[in-house]
């Protein structure tokens, strides 16, 4: 740990200790990355946008009674969260075909799914974050069967809450990725972040992409797009 309490630095965020051992401070960074770090840029303003958007989405979940690590936003680029032990799984929920589901199945982008699909990816850089099924998860002990059941339920409940929240802003929630952690008390909560970096949002009418795909595929200015999401979600754009 650094003298400033830095516990961890990732591509998009830094994690700091606080005086309270059960509380951490997250600092969002102005760094955009895609394709496993092959594409990387400093994007002024991204930290503020993702901090505000993540706080907004987590606050909506907390208000809906869904357990998250989020406590409060404390500055334009920082928020306080409950300290958790992150489970090594990325849980993806999909409502519309896009991205790797299109690549894996050959089904055209944009097909609406009759029911949401939940996928689990193993957080392991060396293995390239492979897709796992429930038997594989038991094998590698990434989560216990009861934890997995609870994650799936929480992921689907989050899908309902977020879909409703963005629908009111004329947006479709195409898919998103969640991470889960266990608090000191053993409570399973949604952790990490919920932002246009981790969700796909399309305009309901035009189906314009309004998320990190604009950066991945050079479709427009990342900050203009994220600013538009924040504005449409009723957040501050100061
Ligand atoms: N996602 C993410 N982090 C990852 C991989 C995916 O936040 O490391 C999100 C991504 O933004 C999208 C959803 O999870 O909203 C599904 O991504 P997908 O599997 O389609 O992969 P991609 O096409 O982004 O490679």
Short mmCIF file of N, CA and C in Angstrom, two decimals, residues 26 28 54 57-59 61-62 65-71 79-87 89 91 93 150-159 161-162 176-183 187-195 198-199:
data_model
loop_
_atom_site.label_atom_id
_atom_site.label_comp_id
_atom_site.label_asym_id
_atom_site.label_seq_id
_atom_site.Cartn_x
_atom_site.Cartn_y
_atom_site.Cartn_z
N UNK A 26 -13.13 5.49 -3.86
CA UNK A 26 -12.86 5.21 -5.28
C UNK A 26 -12.60 6.53 -5.98
N UNK A 28 -12.19 7.93 -9.76
CA UNK A 28 -12.28 7.60 -11.19
C UNK A 28 -11.17 8.31 -11.94
N UNK A 54 -22.15 6.50 -12.38
CA UNK A 54 -22.11 5.31 -11.54
C UNK A 54 -22.85 5.59 -10.22
N UNK A 57 -26.63 5.57 -10.93
CA UNK A 57 -27.21 4.23 -11.11
C UNK A 57 -27.20 3.44 -9.79
N UNK A 58 -26.11 3.53 -9.04
CA UNK A 58 -26.06 2.82 -7.75
C UNK A 58 -27.12 3.38 -6.79
N UNK A 59 -27.30 4.69 -6.79
CA UNK A 59 -28.29 5.29 -5.88
C UNK A 59 -29.69 4.79 -6.23
N UNK A 61 -30.35 1.89 -7.52
CA UNK A 61 -30.43 0.50 -7.04
C UNK A 61 -30.63 0.45 -5.54
N UNK A 62 -29.86 1.27 -4.80
CA UNK A 62 -30.02 1.31 -3.34
C UNK A 62 -31.46 1.67 -2.99
N UNK A 65 -33.85 -1.03 -3.11
CA UNK A 65 -33.61 -2.10 -2.13
C UNK A 65 -32.64 -3.16 -2.60
N UNK A 66 -31.91 -2.87 -3.69
CA UNK A 66 -30.92 -3.83 -4.18
C UNK A 66 -29.58 -3.53 -3.51
N UNK A 67 -28.89 -4.54 -2.97
CA UNK A 67 -27.66 -4.29 -2.22
C UNK A 67 -26.49 -3.93 -3.14
N UNK A 68 -25.88 -2.78 -2.90
CA UNK A 68 -24.68 -2.38 -3.65
C UNK A 68 -23.60 -1.93 -2.67
N UNK A 69 -22.40 -1.74 -3.18
CA UNK A 69 -21.30 -1.27 -2.32
C UNK A 69 -21.33 0.25 -2.16
N UNK A 70 -22.18 0.93 -2.92
CA UNK A 70 -22.14 2.39 -2.99
C UNK A 70 -22.65 3.05 -1.70
N UNK A 71 -21.90 4.01 -1.20
CA UNK A 71 -22.31 4.78 -0.02
C UNK A 71 -22.70 6.20 -0.45
N UNK A 79 -16.03 8.67 -4.93
CA UNK A 79 -17.17 8.16 -4.17
C UNK A 79 -16.68 7.20 -3.09
N UNK A 80 -17.47 7.09 -2.03
CA UNK A 80 -17.15 6.15 -0.96
C UNK A 80 -17.96 4.88 -1.17
N UNK A 81 -17.31 3.74 -0.93
CA UNK A 81 -17.98 2.45 -1.12
C UNK A 81 -17.64 1.53 0.06
N UNK A 82 -18.51 0.52 0.25
CA UNK A 82 -18.21 -0.49 1.26
C UNK A 82 -17.04 -1.34 0.77
N UNK A 83 -16.14 -1.68 1.68
CA UNK A 83 -15.05 -2.57 1.32
C UNK A 83 -15.61 -3.97 1.09
N UNK A 84 -15.25 -4.57 -0.05
CA UNK A 84 -15.73 -5.93 -0.32
C UNK A 84 -14.57 -6.79 -0.82
N UNK A 85 -14.77 -8.10 -0.71
CA UNK A 85 -13.88 -9.04 -1.39
C UNK A 85 -14.59 -9.39 -2.70
N UNK A 86 -13.99 -8.95 -3.80
CA UNK A 86 -14.62 -9.12 -5.12
C UNK A 86 -14.50 -10.57 -5.56
N UNK A 87 -15.61 -11.15 -6.00
CA UNK A 87 -15.58 -12.51 -6.55
C UNK A 87 -15.02 -12.43 -7.98
N UNK A 89 -15.59 -13.04 -10.94
CA UNK A 89 -16.51 -13.28 -12.05
C UNK A 89 -17.04 -11.96 -12.57
N UNK A 91 -20.34 -10.73 -14.43
CA UNK A 91 -21.68 -11.23 -14.73
C UNK A 91 -22.30 -10.29 -15.76
N UNK A 93 -25.47 -9.36 -18.29
CA UNK A 93 -26.89 -9.58 -18.58
C UNK A 93 -27.18 -8.92 -19.93
N UNK A 150 -27.62 -16.41 -5.96
CA UNK A 150 -27.95 -15.06 -5.51
C UNK A 150 -27.46 -14.01 -6.52
N UNK A 151 -26.28 -14.24 -7.10
CA UNK A 151 -25.76 -13.30 -8.11
C UNK A 151 -26.69 -13.22 -9.31
N UNK A 152 -27.13 -14.40 -9.75
CA UNK A 152 -28.03 -14.43 -10.91
C UNK A 152 -29.32 -13.67 -10.62
N UNK A 153 -29.89 -13.91 -9.41
CA UNK A 153 -31.13 -13.21 -9.06
C UNK A 153 -30.92 -11.71 -8.99
N UNK A 154 -29.81 -11.31 -8.33
CA UNK A 154 -29.52 -9.88 -8.22
C UNK A 154 -29.24 -9.24 -9.58
N UNK A 155 -28.57 -9.98 -10.44
CA UNK A 155 -28.27 -9.46 -11.78
C UNK A 155 -29.57 -9.22 -12.55
N UNK A 156 -30.51 -10.15 -12.44
CA UNK A 156 -31.79 -10.00 -13.16
C UNK A 156 -32.63 -8.87 -12.54
N UNK A 157 -32.57 -8.74 -11.22
CA UNK A 157 -33.30 -7.64 -10.57
C UNK A 157 -32.68 -6.29 -10.97
N UNK A 158 -31.35 -6.28 -11.04
CA UNK A 158 -30.66 -5.05 -11.48
C UNK A 158 -31.08 -4.71 -12.90
N UNK A 159 -31.18 -5.73 -13.74
CA UNK A 159 -31.61 -5.51 -15.12
C UNK A 159 -32.97 -4.84 -15.16
N UNK A 161 -34.42 -3.02 -12.77
CA UNK A 161 -34.34 -1.65 -12.22
C UNK A 161 -33.67 -0.70 -13.21
N UNK A 162 -32.57 -1.13 -13.81
CA UNK A 162 -31.85 -0.24 -14.73
C UNK A 162 -32.61 -0.05 -16.04
N UNK A 176 -25.13 -5.30 -20.04
CA UNK A 176 -24.26 -4.66 -19.05
C UNK A 176 -23.50 -5.74 -18.28
N UNK A 177 -22.44 -5.28 -17.61
CA UNK A 177 -21.59 -6.18 -16.83
C UNK A 177 -21.60 -5.76 -15.37
N UNK A 178 -21.76 -6.72 -14.49
CA UNK A 178 -21.69 -6.44 -13.05
C UNK A 178 -20.56 -7.23 -12.42
N UNK A 179 -20.03 -6.67 -11.32
CA UNK A 179 -19.14 -7.45 -10.47
C UNK A 179 -19.76 -7.48 -9.08
N UNK A 180 -19.52 -8.56 -8.37
CA UNK A 180 -20.08 -8.73 -7.03
C UNK A 180 -18.97 -8.87 -6.01
N UNK A 181 -19.28 -8.40 -4.78
CA UNK A 181 -18.31 -8.53 -3.70
C UNK A 181 -19.01 -8.94 -2.42
N UNK A 182 -18.23 -9.46 -1.49
CA UNK A 182 -18.74 -9.82 -0.16
C UNK A 182 -18.23 -8.80 0.84
N UNK A 183 -19.16 -8.20 1.61
CA UNK A 183 -18.76 -7.22 2.63
C UNK A 183 -18.17 -7.96 3.83
N UNK A 187 -22.27 -10.03 3.34
CA UNK A 187 -23.39 -9.71 2.44
C UNK A 187 -22.88 -9.62 1.00
N UNK A 188 -23.62 -10.24 0.08
CA UNK A 188 -23.27 -10.18 -1.34
C UNK A 188 -23.85 -8.89 -1.93
N UNK A 189 -22.99 -8.04 -2.49
CA UNK A 189 -23.46 -6.75 -3.02
C UNK A 189 -22.89 -6.52 -4.41
N UNK A 190 -23.59 -5.70 -5.19
CA UNK A 190 -23.08 -5.29 -6.50
C UNK A 190 -21.96 -4.28 -6.26
N UNK A 191 -20.79 -4.52 -6.86
CA UNK A 191 -19.62 -3.67 -6.63
C UNK A 191 -19.17 -3.01 -7.93
N UNK A 192 -17.94 -2.57 -7.92
CA UNK A 192 -17.27 -1.98 -9.09
C UNK A 192 -18.02 -0.75 -9.58
N UNK A 193 -18.41 -0.70 -10.86
CA UNK A 193 -19.07 0.49 -11.38
C UNK A 193 -20.20 0.12 -12.33
N UNK A 194 -21.11 1.07 -12.51
CA UNK A 194 -22.18 0.92 -13.51
C UNK A 194 -22.18 2.22 -14.30
N UNK A 195 -21.72 2.16 -15.53
CA UNK A 195 -21.51 3.38 -16.32
C UNK A 195 -21.56 3.02 -17.79
N UNK A 198 -19.50 0.15 -18.89
CA UNK A 198 -19.85 -1.24 -18.55
C UNK A 198 -21.26 -1.63 -19.01
N UNK A 199 -21.96 -0.68 -19.62
CA UNK A 199 -23.32 -0.95 -20.13
C UNK A 199 -23.37 -0.54 -21.59
#
